[in-house]
Tab-separated table of C-alpha atoms in Angstrom:
chain	number	residue	atom	x	y	z
A	1	MET	CA	9.933	-2.971	-0.088
A	2	ILE	CA	9.809	-4.968	-3.283
A	3	CYS	CA	9.838	-8.713	-2.684
A	4	VAL	CA	10.565	-11.622	-5.110
A	5	TYR	CA	8.538	-14.862	-5.190
A	6	ALA	CA	8.857	-18.117	-7.114
A	7	PRO	CA	6.627	-18.406	-10.218
A	8	SER	CA	4.507	-21.090	-8.521
A	9	CYS	CA	4.018	-19.127	-5.245
A	10	THR	CA	0.451	-18.583	-3.894
A	11	ASP	CA	1.261	-17.237	-0.425
A	12	PHE	CA	2.502	-13.668	-0.494
A	13	SER	CA	2.323	-13.047	3.330
A	14	THR	CA	6.153	-13.582	3.674
A	15	ASN	CA	9.128	-11.886	1.953
A	16	GLY	CA	9.425	-14.838	-0.464
A	17	SER	CA	12.904	-15.271	-1.809
A	18	GLY	CA	13.711	-11.923	-0.211
A	19	PRO	CA	13.556	-8.258	-0.970
A	20	VAL	CA	15.471	-6.426	-3.735
A	21	CYS	CA	16.917	-2.937	-3.607
A	22	PRO	CA	16.473	-1.369	-6.986
A	23	GLN	CA	18.041	1.989	-7.907
A	24	SER	CA	14.668	3.047	-9.264
A	25	ALA	CA	11.190	1.545	-9.501
A	26	THR	CA	8.217	2.942	-11.394
A	27	VAL	CA	4.745	1.579	-11.014
A	28	SER	CA	2.075	2.517	-13.551
A	29	GLU	CA	-1.533	1.430	-13.943
A	30	THR	CA	-2.419	-0.209	-17.302
A	31	LEU	CA	-5.752	-1.234	-18.791
A	32	ASN	CA	-8.214	-3.208	-16.684
A	33	GLY	CA	-6.669	-2.130	-13.383
A	34	GLU	CA	-3.449	-4.047	-13.860
A	35	TRP	CA	-0.137	-2.631	-12.802
A	36	GLU	CA	3.213	-2.572	-14.630
A	37	LEU	CA	6.511	-2.331	-12.639
A	38	THR	CA	9.725	-1.099	-14.283
A	39	LEU	CA	12.842	-1.265	-12.146
A	40	VAL	CA	16.591	-0.800	-12.447
A	41	HIS	CA	18.638	-3.000	-10.128
A	42	PRO	CA	22.437	-2.798	-9.710
A	43	LEU	CA	24.755	-5.855	-9.686
A	44	ASP	CA	25.100	-5.634	-5.909
A	45	GLU	CA	27.643	-7.428	-3.760
A	46	ALA	CA	24.964	-9.127	-1.727
A	47	GLY	CA	23.665	-10.844	-4.991
A	48	LYS	CA	20.107	-9.658	-4.567
A	49	TRP	CA	19.978	-9.053	-8.328
A	50	ARG	CA	20.157	-12.847	-8.832
A	51	ARG	CA	16.608	-13.132	-7.325
A	52	LEU	CA	15.259	-11.356	-10.417
A	53	VAL	CA	14.812	-14.236	-12.857
A	54	GLU	CA	12.365	-14.629	-15.724
A	55	GLY	CA	8.939	-15.719	-14.540
A	56	CYS	CA	9.356	-14.644	-10.970
A	57	ILE	CA	6.635	-12.730	-9.201
A	58	LEU	CA	7.360	-9.285	-7.708
A	59	ARG	CA	5.263	-7.724	-4.955
A	60	ALA	CA	5.538	-3.933	-4.836
A	61	PRO	CA	3.510	-1.291	-2.989
A	62	VAL	CA	1.260	0.652	-5.295
A	63	PRO	CA	-0.915	3.728	-4.794
A	64	ALA	CA	-4.537	3.128	-3.842
A	65	SER	CA	-6.644	3.446	-6.959
A	66	VAL	CA	-10.221	4.536	-6.533
A	67	THR	CA	-12.527	4.867	-9.544
A	68	PRO	CA	-14.150	8.288	-9.204
A	69	ARG	CA	-17.903	8.687	-9.463
A	70	VAL	CA	-18.423	10.994	-12.409
A	71	SER	CA	-21.630	13.014	-12.975
A	72	MET	CA	-21.875	15.080	-16.138
A	73	SER	CA	-23.963	18.202	-15.840
A	74	ILE	CA	-25.305	21.072	-17.864
A	75	GLN	CA	-23.675	24.455	-17.034
A	76	GLY	CA	-25.444	26.019	-14.108
A	77	GLU	CA	-27.377	22.857	-13.147
A	78	ASP	CA	-27.174	21.891	-9.461
A	79	THR	CA	-25.705	18.440	-9.409
A	80	ARG	CA	-24.933	18.148	-5.724
A	81	THR	CA	-25.685	14.740	-4.331
A	82	GLN	CA	-26.979	13.956	-0.888
A	83	ILE	CA	-25.460	10.875	0.727
A	84	TYR	CA	-27.362	8.836	3.334
A	85	ARG	CA	-26.525	5.654	5.186
A	86	VAL	CA	-28.497	2.793	6.686
A	87	ASN	CA	-29.104	3.269	10.442
A	88	THR	CA	-30.769	0.295	12.073
A	89	ASP	CA	-29.645	1.443	15.574
A	90	VAL	CA	-32.766	3.320	16.340
A	91	ALA	CA	-35.482	2.591	18.890
A	92	ALA	CA	-38.148	2.010	16.250
A	93	ALA	CA	-36.020	-0.546	14.471
A	94	ASN	CA	-37.738	-3.827	13.845
A	95	VAL	CA	-35.466	-5.063	11.135
A	96	ARG	CA	-33.996	-8.487	10.439
A	97	GLY	CA	-30.354	-8.972	11.485
A	98	GLY	CA	-29.495	-5.308	11.357
A	99	THR	CA	-30.238	-5.061	7.661
A	100	LEU	CA	-32.555	-2.700	5.761
A	101	ARG	CA	-34.520	-3.802	2.688
A	102	LEU	CA	-34.352	-1.996	-0.622
A	103	ARG	CA	-37.880	-2.162	-2.160
A	104	SER	CA	-39.233	-1.777	-5.690
A	105	GLY	CA	-41.898	0.719	-4.580
A	106	LEU	CA	-43.089	3.031	-1.792
A	107	GLY	CA	-44.104	0.844	1.067
A	108	ASN	CA	-43.566	-2.504	2.791
A	109	GLY	CA	-45.894	-4.260	0.414
A	110	TYR	CA	-43.471	-4.018	-2.513
A	111	LYS	CA	-40.918	-6.568	-3.619
A	112	VAL	CA	-37.606	-6.731	-1.649
A	113	LEU	CA	-34.756	-6.107	-4.136
A	114	LYS	CA	-31.898	-6.666	-1.665
A	115	GLN	CA	-30.976	-6.149	1.999
A	116	TYR	CA	-28.160	-3.847	3.131
A	117	LYS	CA	-26.159	-3.831	6.340
A	118	ASN	CA	-26.120	-1.050	8.908
A	119	GLY	CA	-23.679	1.709	7.780
A	120	THR	CA	-24.113	1.164	4.074
A	121	GLU	CA	-24.033	4.530	2.257
A	122	MET	CA	-26.362	5.424	-0.633
A	123	GLN	CA	-27.036	8.307	-3.029
A	124	LEU	CA	-30.318	10.042	-2.805
A	125	VAL	CA	-32.262	10.224	-6.068
A	126	SER	CA	-35.456	11.892	-4.799
A	127	LYS	CA	-37.475	12.438	-1.632
A	128	THR	CA	-40.584	10.709	-2.997
A	129	SER	CA	-42.531	11.010	0.260
A	130	SER	CA	-41.824	11.910	3.890
A	131	SER	CA	-41.485	8.217	4.750
A	132	TRP	CA	-39.704	6.726	1.623
A	133	TYR	CA	-36.783	7.950	-0.440
A	134	GLU	CA	-35.651	6.739	-3.850
A	135	VAL	CA	-31.983	5.797	-3.606
A	136	ILE	CA	-29.084	4.233	-5.438
A	137	LEU	CA	-26.807	1.838	-3.587
A	138	PRO	CA	-22.989	1.330	-4.219
A	139	ASP	CA	-23.704	-1.919	-6.150
A	140	GLY	CA	-25.913	0.080	-8.636
A	141	LYS	CA	-29.218	-1.103	-7.393
A	142	ARG	CA	-32.037	1.507	-7.385
A	143	GLY	CA	-35.111	1.428	-5.251
A	144	TYR	CA	-36.917	2.797	-2.195
A	145	MET	CA	-35.911	2.714	1.496
A	146	SER	CA	-37.833	3.785	4.547
A	147	THR	CA	-36.701	7.135	5.975
A	148	THR	CA	-37.085	5.717	9.425
A	149	PHE	CA	-33.846	3.737	8.976
A	150	ILE	CA	-31.612	6.052	6.997
A	151	GLU	CA	-29.760	9.127	8.052
A	152	TYR	CA	-28.160	12.045	6.252
A	153	VAL	CA	-24.337	11.902	6.071
A	154	ARG	CA	-23.112	14.622	3.686
A	155	THR	CA	-23.608	16.445	0.410
A	156	GLU	CA	-21.126	15.943	-2.351
A	157	GLY	CA	-20.381	18.898	-4.583
A	158	SER	CA	-20.951	19.310	-8.326
A	159	LEU	CA	-18.312	19.144	-11.053
A	160	THR	CA	-18.671	22.844	-11.772
A	161	ALA	CA	-18.147	23.779	-8.113
A	162	ALA	CA	-15.106	21.510	-7.965
A	163	ALA	CA	-13.644	23.095	-11.062
A	164	GLN	CA	-14.105	26.601	-9.629
A	165	THR	CA	-12.006	25.697	-6.566
A	166	VAL	CA	-8.991	24.428	-8.648
């Protein structure tokens, strides 16, 4: 459903001035994640076309857009990525507020870079020791986390493997 709102509207939880019924509507993504809507609306008997005035705001459903994580690789190189997540629901957990600290080095004596909530996923960089792994978090921060409080989730395939299945 495509709804029309006044140019000064800030609350889009209602149907605004009301919905319109276009013959066709095309939504396309433009630069910087913005969307462009092109529609063709008939001069209908109900007068819904009158809602479409210059400056009005249209709310239209758009497809979910997810920026893919791209990893370039040399032919034959194994680029599979292991994904882990924070798990503070373990008997040995003595962590603050259900969060786990990302540290600048291997051990509790190193600087805390940031804390992450239970369930946060991360990409494994290397298994530096049996008790500390080097990881990259979704916000781009890179550091070390205790293996006591992270658990393996899945392995994501390489670009070459994905291309072979297409």
